[in-house]
mmCIF file with all atom_site columns, C-alpha atoms in Angstrom:
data_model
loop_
_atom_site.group_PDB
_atom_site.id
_atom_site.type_symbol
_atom_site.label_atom_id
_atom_site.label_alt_id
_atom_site.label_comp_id
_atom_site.label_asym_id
_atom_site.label_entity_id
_atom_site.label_seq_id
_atom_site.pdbx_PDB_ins_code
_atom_site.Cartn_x
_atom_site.Cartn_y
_atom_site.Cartn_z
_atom_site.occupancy
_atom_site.B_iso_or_equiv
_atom_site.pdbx_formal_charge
_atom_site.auth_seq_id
_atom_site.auth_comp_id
_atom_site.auth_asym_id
_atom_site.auth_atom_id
_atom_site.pdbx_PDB_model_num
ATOM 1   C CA . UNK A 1 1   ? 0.000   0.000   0.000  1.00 0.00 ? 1   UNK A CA 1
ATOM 2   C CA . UNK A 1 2   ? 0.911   3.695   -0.919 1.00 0.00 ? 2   UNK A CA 1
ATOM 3   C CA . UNK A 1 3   ? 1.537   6.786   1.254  1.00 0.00 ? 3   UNK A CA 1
ATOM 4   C CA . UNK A 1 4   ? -1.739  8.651   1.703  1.00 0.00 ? 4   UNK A CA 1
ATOM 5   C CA . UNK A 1 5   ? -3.026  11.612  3.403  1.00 0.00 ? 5   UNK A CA 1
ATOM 6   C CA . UNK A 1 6   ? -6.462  11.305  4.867  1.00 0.00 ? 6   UNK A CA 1
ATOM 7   C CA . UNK A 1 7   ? -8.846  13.972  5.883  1.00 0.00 ? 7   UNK A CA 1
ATOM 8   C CA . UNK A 1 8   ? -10.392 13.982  9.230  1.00 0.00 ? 8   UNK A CA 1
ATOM 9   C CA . UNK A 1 9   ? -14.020 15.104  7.284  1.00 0.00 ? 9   UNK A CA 1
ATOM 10  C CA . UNK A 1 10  ? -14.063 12.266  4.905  1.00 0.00 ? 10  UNK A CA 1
ATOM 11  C CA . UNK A 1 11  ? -14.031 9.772   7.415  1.00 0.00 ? 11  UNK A CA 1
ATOM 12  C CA . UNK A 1 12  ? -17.938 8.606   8.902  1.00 0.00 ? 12  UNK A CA 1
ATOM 13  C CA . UNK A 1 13  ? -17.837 7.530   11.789 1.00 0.00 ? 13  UNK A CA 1
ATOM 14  C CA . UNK A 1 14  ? -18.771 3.645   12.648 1.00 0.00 ? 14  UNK A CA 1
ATOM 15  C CA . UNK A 1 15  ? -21.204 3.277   15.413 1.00 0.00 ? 15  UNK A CA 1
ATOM 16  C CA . UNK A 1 16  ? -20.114 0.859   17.785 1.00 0.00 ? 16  UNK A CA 1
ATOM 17  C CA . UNK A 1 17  ? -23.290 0.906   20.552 1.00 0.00 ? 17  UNK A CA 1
ATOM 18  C CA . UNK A 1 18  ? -22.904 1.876   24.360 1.00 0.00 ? 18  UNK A CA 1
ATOM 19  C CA . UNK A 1 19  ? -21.473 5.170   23.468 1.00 0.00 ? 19  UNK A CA 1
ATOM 20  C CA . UNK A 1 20  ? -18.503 4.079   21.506 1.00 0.00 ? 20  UNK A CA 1
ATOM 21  C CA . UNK A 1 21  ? -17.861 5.110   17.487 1.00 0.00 ? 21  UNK A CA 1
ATOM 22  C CA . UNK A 1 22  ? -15.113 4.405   15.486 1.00 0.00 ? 22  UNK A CA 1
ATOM 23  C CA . UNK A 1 23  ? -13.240 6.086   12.668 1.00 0.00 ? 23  UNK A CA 1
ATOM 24  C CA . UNK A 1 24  ? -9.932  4.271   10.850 1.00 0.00 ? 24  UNK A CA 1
ATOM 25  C CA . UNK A 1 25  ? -7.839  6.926   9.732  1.00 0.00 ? 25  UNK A CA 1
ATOM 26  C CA . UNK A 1 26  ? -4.219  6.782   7.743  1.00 0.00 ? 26  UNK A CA 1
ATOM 27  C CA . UNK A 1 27  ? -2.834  3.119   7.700  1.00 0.00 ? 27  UNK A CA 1
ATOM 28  C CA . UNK A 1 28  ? -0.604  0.804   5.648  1.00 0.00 ? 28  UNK A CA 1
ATOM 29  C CA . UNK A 1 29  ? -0.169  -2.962  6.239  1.00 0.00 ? 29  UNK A CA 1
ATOM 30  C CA . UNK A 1 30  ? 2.187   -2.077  9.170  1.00 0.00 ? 30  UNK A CA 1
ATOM 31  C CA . UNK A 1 31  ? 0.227   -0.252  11.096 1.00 0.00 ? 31  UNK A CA 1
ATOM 32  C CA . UNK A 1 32  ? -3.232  1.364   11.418 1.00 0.00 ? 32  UNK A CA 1
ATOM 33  C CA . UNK A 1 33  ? -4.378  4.795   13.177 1.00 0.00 ? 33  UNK A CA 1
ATOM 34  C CA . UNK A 1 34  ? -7.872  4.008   14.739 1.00 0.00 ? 34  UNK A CA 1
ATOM 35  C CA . UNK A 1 35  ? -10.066 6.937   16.724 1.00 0.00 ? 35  UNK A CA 1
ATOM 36  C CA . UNK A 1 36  ? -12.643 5.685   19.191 1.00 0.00 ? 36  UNK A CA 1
ATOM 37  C CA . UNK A 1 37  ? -14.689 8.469   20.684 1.00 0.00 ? 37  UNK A CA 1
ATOM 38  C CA . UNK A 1 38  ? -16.240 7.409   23.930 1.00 0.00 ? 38  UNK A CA 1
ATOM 39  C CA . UNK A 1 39  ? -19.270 9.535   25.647 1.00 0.00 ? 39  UNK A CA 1
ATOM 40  C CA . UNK A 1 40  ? -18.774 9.691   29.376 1.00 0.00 ? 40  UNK A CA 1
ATOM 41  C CA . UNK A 1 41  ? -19.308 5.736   31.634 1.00 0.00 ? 41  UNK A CA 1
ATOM 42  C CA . UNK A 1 42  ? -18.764 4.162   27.862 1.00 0.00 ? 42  UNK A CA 1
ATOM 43  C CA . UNK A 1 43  ? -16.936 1.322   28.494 1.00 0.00 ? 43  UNK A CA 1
ATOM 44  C CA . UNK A 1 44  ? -14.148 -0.582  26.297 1.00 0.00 ? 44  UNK A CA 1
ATOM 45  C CA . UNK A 1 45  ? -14.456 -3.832  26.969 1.00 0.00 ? 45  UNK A CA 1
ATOM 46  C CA . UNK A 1 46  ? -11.579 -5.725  28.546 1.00 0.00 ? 46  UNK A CA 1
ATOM 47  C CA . UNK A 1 47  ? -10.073 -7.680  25.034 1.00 0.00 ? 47  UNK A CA 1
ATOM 48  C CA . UNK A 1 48  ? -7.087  -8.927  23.774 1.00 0.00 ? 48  UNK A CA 1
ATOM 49  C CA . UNK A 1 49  ? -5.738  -9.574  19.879 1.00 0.00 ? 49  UNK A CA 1
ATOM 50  C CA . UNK A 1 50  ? -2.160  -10.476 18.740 1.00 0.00 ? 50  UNK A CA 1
ATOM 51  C CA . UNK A 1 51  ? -1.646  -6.719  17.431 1.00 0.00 ? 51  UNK A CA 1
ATOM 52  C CA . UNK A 1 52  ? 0.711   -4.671  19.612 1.00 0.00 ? 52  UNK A CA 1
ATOM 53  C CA . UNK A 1 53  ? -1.605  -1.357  20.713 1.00 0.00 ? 53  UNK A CA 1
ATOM 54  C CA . UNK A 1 54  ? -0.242  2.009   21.194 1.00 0.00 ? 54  UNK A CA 1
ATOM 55  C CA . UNK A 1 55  ? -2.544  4.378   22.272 1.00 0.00 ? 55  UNK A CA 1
ATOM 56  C CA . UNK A 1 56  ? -2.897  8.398   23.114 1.00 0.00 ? 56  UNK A CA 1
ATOM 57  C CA . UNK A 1 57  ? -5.367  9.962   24.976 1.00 0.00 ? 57  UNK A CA 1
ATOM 58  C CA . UNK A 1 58  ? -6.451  12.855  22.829 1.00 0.00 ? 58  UNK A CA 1
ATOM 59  C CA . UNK A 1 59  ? -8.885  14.081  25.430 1.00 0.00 ? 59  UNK A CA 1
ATOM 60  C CA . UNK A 1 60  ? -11.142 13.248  28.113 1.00 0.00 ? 60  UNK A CA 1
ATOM 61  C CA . UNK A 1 61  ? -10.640 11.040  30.870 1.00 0.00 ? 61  UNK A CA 1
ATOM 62  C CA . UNK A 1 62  ? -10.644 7.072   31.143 1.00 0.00 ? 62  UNK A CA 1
ATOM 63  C CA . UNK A 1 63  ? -9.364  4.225   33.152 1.00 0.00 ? 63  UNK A CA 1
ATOM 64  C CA . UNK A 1 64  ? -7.691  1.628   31.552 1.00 0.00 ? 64  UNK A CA 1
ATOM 65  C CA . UNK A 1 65  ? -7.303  -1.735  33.033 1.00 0.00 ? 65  UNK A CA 1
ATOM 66  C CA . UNK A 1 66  ? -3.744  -3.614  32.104 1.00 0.00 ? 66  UNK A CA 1
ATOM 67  C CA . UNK A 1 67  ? -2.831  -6.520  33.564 1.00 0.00 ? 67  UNK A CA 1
ATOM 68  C CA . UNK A 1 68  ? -5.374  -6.230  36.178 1.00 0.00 ? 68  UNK A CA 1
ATOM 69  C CA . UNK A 1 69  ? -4.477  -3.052  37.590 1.00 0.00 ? 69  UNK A CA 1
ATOM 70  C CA . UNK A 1 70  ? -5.742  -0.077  37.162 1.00 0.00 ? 70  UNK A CA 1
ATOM 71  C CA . UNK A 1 71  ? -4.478  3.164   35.182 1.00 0.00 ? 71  UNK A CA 1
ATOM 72  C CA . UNK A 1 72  ? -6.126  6.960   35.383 1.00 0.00 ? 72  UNK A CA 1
ATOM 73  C CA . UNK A 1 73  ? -5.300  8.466   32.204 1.00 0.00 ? 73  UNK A CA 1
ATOM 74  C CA . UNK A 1 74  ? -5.920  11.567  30.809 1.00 0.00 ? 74  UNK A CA 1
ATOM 75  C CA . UNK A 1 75  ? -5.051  13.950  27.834 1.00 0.00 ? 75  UNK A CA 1
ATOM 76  C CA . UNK A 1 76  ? -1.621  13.622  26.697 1.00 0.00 ? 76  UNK A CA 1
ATOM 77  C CA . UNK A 1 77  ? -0.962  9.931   28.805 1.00 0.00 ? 77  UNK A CA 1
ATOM 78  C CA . UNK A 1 78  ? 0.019   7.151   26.506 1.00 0.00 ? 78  UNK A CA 1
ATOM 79  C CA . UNK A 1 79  ? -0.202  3.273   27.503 1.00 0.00 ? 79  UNK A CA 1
ATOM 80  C CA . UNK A 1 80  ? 1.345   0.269   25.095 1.00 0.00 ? 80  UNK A CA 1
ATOM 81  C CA . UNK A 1 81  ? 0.029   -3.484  24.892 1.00 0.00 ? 81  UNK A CA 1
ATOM 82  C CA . UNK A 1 82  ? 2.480   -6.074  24.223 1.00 0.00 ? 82  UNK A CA 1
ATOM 83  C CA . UNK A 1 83  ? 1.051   -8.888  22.172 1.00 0.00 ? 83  UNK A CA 1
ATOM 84  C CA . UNK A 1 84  ? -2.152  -11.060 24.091 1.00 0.00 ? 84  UNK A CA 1
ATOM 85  C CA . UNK A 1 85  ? -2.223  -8.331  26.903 1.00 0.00 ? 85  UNK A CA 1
ATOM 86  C CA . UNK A 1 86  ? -5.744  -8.349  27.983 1.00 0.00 ? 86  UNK A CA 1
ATOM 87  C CA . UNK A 1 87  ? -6.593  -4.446  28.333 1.00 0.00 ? 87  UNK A CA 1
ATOM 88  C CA . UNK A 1 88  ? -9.771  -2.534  29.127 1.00 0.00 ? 88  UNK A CA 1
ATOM 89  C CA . UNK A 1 89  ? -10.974 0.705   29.983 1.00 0.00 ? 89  UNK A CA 1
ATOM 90  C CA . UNK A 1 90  ? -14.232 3.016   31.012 1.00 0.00 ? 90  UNK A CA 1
ATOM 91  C CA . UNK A 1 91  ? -14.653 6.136   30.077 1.00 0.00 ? 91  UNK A CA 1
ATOM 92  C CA . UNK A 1 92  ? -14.907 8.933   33.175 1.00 0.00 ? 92  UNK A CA 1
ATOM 93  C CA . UNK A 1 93  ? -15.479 12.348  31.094 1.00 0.00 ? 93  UNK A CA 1
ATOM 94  C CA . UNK A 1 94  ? -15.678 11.940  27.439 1.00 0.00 ? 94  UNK A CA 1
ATOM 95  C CA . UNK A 1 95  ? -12.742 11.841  25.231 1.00 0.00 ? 95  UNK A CA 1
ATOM 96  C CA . UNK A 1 96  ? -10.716 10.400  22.214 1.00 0.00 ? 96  UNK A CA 1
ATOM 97  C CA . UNK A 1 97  ? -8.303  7.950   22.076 1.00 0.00 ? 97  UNK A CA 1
ATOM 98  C CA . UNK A 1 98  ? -5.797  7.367   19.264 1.00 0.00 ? 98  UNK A CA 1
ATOM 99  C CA . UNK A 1 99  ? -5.071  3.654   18.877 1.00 0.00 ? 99  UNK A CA 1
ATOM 100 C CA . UNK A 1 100 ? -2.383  2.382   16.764 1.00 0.00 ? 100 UNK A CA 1
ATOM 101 C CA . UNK A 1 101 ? -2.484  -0.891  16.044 1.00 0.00 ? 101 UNK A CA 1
ATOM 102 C CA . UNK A 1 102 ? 1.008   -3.545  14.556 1.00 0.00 ? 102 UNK A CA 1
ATOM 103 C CA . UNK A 1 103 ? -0.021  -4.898  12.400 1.00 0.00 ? 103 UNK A CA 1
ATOM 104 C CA . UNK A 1 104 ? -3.546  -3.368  10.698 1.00 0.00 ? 104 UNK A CA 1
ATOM 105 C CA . UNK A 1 105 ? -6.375  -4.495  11.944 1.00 0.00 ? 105 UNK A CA 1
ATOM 106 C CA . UNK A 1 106 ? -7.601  -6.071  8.349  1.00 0.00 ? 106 UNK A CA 1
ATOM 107 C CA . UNK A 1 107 ? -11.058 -6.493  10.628 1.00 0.00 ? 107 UNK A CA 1
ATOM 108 C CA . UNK A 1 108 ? -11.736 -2.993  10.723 1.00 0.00 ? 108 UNK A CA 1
ATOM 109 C CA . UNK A 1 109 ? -11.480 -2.873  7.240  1.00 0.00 ? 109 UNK A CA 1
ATOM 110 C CA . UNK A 1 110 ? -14.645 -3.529  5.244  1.00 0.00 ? 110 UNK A CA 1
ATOM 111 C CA . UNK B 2 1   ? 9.071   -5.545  26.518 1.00 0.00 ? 1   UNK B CA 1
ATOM 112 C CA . UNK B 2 2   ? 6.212   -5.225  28.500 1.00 0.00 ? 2   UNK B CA 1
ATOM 113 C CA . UNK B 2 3   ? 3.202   -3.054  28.480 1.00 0.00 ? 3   UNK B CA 1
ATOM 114 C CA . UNK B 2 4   ? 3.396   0.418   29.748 1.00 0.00 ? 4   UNK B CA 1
ATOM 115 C CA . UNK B 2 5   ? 1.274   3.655   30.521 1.00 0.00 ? 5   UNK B CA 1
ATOM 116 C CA . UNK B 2 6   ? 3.567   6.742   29.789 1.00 0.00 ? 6   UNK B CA 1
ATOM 117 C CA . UNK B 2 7   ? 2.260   9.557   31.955 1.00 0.00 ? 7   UNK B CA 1
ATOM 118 C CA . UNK B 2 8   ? 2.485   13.032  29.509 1.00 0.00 ? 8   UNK B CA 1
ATOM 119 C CA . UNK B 2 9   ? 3.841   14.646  32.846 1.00 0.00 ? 9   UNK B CA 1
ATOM 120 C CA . UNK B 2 10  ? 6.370   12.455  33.485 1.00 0.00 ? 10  UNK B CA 1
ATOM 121 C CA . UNK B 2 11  ? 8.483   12.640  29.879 1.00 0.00 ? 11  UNK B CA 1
ATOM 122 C CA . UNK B 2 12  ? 10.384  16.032  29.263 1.00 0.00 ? 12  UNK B CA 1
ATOM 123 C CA . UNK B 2 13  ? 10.866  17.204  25.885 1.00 0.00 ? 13  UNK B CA 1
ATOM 124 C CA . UNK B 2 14  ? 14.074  16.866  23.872 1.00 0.00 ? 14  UNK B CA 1
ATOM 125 C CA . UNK B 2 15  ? 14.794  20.520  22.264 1.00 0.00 ? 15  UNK B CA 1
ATOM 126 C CA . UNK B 2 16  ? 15.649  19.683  18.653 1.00 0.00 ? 16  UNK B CA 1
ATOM 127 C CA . UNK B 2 17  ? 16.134  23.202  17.359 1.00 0.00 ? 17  UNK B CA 1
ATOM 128 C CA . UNK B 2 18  ? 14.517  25.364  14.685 1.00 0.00 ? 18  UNK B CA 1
ATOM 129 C CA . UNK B 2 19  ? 11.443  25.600  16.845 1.00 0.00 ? 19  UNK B CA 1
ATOM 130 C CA . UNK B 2 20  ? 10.565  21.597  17.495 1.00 0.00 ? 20  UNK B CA 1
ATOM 131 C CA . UNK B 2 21  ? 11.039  19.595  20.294 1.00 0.00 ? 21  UNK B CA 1
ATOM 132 C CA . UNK B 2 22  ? 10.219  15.742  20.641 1.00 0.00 ? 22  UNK B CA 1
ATOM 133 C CA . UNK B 2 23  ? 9.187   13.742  23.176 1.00 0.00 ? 23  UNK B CA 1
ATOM 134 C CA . UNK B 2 24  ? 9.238   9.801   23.059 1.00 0.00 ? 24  UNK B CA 1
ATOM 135 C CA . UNK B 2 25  ? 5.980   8.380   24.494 1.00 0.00 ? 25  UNK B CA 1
ATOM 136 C CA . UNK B 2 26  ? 4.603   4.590   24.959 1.00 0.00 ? 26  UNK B CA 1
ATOM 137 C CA . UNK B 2 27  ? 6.536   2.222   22.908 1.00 0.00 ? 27  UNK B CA 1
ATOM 138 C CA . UNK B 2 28  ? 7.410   -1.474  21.996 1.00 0.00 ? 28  UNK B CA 1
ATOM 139 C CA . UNK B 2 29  ? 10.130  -3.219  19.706 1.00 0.00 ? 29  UNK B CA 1
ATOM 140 C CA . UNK B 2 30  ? 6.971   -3.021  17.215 1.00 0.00 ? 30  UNK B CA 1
ATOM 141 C CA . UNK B 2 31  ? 5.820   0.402   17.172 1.00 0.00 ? 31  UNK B CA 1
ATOM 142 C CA . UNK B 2 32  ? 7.069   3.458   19.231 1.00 0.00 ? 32  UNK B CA 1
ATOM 143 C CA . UNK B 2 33  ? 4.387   6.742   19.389 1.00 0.00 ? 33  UNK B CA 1
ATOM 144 C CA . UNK B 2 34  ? 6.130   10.296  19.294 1.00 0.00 ? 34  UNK B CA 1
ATOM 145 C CA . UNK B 2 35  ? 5.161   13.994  20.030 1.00 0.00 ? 35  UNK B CA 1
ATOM 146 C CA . UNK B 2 36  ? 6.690   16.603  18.217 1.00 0.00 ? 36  UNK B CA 1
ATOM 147 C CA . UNK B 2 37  ? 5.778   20.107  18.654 1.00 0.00 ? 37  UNK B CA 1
ATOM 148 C CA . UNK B 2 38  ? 6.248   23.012  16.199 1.00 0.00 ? 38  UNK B CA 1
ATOM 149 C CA . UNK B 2 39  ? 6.087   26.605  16.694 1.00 0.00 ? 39  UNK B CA 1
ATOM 150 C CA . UNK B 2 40  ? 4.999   28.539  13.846 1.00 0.00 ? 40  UNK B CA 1
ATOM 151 C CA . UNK B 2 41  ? 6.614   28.862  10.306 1.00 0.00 ? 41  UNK B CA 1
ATOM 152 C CA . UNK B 2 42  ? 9.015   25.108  11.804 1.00 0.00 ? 42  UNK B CA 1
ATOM 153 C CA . UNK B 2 43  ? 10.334  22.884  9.212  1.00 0.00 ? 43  UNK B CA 1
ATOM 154 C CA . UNK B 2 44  ? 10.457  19.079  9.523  1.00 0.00 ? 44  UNK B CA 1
ATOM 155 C CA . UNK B 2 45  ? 13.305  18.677  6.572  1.00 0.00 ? 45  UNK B CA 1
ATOM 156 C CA . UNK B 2 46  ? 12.121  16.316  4.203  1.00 0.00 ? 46  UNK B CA 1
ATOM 157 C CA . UNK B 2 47  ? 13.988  12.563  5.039  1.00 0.00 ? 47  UNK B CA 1
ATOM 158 C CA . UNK B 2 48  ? 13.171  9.592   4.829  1.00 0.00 ? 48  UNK B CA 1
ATOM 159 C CA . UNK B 2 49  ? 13.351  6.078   6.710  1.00 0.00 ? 49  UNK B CA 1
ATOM 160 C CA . UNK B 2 50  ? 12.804  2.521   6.799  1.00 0.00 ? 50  UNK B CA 1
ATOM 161 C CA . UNK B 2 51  ? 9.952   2.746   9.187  1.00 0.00 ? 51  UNK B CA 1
ATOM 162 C CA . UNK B 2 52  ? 6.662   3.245   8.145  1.00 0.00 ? 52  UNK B CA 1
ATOM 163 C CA . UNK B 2 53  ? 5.121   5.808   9.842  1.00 0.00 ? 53  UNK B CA 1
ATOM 164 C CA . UNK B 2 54  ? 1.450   7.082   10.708 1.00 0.00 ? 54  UNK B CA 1
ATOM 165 C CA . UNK B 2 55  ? 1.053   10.346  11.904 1.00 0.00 ? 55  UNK B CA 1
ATOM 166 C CA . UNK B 2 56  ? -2.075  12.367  13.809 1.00 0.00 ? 56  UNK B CA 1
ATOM 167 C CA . UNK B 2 57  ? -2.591  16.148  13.516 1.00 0.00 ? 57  UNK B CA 1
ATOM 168 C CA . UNK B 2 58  ? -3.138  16.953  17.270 1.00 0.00 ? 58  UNK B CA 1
ATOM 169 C CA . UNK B 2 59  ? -3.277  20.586  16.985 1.00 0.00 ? 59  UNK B CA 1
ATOM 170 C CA . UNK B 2 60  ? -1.944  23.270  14.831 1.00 0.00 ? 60  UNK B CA 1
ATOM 171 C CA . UNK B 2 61  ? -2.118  23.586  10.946 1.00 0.00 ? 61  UNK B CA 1
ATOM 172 C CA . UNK B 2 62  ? 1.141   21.814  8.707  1.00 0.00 ? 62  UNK B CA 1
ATOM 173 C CA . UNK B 2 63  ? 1.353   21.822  4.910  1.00 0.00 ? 63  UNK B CA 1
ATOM 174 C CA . UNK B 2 64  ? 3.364   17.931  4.677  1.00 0.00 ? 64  UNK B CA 1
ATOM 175 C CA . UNK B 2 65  ? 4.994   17.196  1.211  1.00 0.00 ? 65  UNK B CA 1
ATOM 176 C CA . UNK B 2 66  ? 5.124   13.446  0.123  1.00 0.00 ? 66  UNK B CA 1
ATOM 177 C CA . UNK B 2 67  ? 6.438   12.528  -3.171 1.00 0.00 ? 67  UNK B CA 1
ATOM 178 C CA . UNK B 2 68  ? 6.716   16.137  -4.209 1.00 0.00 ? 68  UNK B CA 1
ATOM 179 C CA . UNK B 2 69  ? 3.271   17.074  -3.369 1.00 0.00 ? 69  UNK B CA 1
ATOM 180 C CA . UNK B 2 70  ? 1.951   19.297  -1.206 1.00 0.00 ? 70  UNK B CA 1
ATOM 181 C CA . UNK B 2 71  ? -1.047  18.614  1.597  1.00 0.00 ? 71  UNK B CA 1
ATOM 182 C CA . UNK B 2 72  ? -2.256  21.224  3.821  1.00 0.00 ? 72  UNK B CA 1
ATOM 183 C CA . UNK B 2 73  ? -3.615  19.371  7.073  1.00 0.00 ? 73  UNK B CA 1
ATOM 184 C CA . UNK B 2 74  ? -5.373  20.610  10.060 1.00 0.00 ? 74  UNK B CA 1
ATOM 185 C CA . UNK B 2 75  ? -6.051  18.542  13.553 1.00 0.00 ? 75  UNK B CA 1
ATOM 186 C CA . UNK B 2 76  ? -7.721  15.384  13.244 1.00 0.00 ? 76  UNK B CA 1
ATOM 187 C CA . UNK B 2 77  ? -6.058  14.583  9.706  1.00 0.00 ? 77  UNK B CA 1
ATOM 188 C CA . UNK B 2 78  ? -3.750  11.906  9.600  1.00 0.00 ? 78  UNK B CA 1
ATOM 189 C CA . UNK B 2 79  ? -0.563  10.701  7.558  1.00 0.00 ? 79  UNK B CA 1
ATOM 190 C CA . UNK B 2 80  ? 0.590   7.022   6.335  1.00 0.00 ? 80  UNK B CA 1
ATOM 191 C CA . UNK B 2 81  ? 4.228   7.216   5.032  1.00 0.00 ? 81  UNK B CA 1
ATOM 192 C CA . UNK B 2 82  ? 5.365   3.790   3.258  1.00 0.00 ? 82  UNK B CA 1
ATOM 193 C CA . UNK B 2 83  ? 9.101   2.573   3.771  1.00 0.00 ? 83  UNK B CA 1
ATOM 194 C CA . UNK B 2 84  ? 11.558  4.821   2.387  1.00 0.00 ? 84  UNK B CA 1
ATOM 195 C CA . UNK B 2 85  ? 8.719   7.541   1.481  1.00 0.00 ? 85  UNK B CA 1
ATOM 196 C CA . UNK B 2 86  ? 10.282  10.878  1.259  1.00 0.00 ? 86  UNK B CA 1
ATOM 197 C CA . UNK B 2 87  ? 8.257   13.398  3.802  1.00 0.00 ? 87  UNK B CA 1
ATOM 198 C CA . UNK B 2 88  ? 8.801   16.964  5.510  1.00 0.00 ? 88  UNK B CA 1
ATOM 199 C CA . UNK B 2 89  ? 6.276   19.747  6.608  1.00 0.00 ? 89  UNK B CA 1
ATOM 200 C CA . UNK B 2 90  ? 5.991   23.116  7.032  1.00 0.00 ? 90  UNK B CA 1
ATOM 201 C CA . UNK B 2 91  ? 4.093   24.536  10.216 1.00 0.00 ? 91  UNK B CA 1
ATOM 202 C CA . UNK B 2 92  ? 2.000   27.363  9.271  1.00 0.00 ? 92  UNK B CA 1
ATOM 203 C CA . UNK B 2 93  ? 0.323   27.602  12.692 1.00 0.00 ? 93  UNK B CA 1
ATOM 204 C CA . UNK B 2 94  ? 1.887   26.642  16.026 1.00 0.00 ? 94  UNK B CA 1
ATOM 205 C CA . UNK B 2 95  ? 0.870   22.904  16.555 1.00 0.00 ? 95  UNK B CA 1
ATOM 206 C CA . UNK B 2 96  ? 1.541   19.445  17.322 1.00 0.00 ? 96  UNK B CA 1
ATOM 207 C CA . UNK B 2 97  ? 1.923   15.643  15.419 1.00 0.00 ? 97  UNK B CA 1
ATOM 208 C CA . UNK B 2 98  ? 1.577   12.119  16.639 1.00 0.00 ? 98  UNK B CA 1
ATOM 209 C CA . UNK B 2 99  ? 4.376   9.879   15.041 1.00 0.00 ? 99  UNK B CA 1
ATOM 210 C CA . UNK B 2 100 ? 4.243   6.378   14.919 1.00 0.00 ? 100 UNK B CA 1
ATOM 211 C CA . UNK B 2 101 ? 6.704   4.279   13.927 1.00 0.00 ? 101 UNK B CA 1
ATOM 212 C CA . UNK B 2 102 ? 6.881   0.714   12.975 1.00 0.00 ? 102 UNK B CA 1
ATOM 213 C CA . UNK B 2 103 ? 9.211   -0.612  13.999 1.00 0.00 ? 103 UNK B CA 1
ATOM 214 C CA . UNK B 2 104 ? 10.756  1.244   17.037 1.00 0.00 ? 104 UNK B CA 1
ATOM 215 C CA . UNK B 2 105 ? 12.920  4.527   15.855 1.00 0.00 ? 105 UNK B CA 1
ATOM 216 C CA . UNK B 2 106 ? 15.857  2.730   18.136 1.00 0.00 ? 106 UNK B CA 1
ATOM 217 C CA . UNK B 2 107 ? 17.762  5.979   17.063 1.00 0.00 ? 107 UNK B CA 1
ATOM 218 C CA . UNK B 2 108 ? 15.238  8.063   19.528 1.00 0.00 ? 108 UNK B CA 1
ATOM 219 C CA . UNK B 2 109 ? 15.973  5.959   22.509 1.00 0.00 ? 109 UNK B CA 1
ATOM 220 C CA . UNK B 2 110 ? 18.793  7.213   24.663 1.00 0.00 ? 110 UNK B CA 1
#
């Protein structure tokens, strides 16, 4: 796959339920930028996938759960997921998060 | 290496010159996330790398050139650079990126 510049306003957002949406933004094989927009007590299930995460809190507030601890994070705050690591979080004021995902997630792609 | 959350607080930037500084935030062997901040009228020299890259407009406005074309971006656009892609920006309004990298930029870590 090519370079490419994508456009925040071309991208609709996917509805995920329980106050969760989804956009994919730039990605190439390698690696894929995902925004999840959470409204405030949405909740991120606790999951897992082979893909290492990366992930920046745009804004808002949440709690992640690594590992089985707990994690307030806020704007700015970063967390990474090795491979398997269960992770989770709930949302405590609304916000953004920035999830980068090695490799793509070809299941976000339709 | 393990999963980590990288408090924004707790990572001081590295002053690069020319008006942008960089600070290295979560990361694996896989994929390493980066802040850079520009003031206005900054330059990110074109280069290029092995890496692919992904990068999120947090703030600010840029005008990137890929391939020897030009793409004015605001916040919430986003960048996907393939191996060896030549890329730079310009920073027409004080503002900051999201790198990604995959894999690690081991040439960031002290």
């Amino acid at each position: 796959m090519e370079s490419s510049v994508i456009y925040s306003r071309d991208v609709a957002p996917e509805v995920l339920g329980g106050g969760v949406t989804r956009r994919v933004l730039a990605w190439l094989p390698t690696q894929m930028m995902v925004e999840v927009r959470f409204e405030t007590d949405a909740i991120g299930a606790a999951h897992s996938h082979p893909h290492t995460q990366c992930t920046y809190v745009r804004e808002g507030r949440f709690v992640f759960t690594v590992a089985g601890r707990d994690y307030p994070v806020g704007a700015g705050d970063t967390l990474a997921f090795a491979s398997g690591e269960t992770h989770g979080c709930i949302c405590r004021e609304a916000g953004v998060l920035i999830d980068v995902f090695t490799p793509a997630r070809e299941d976000f792609i339709k």
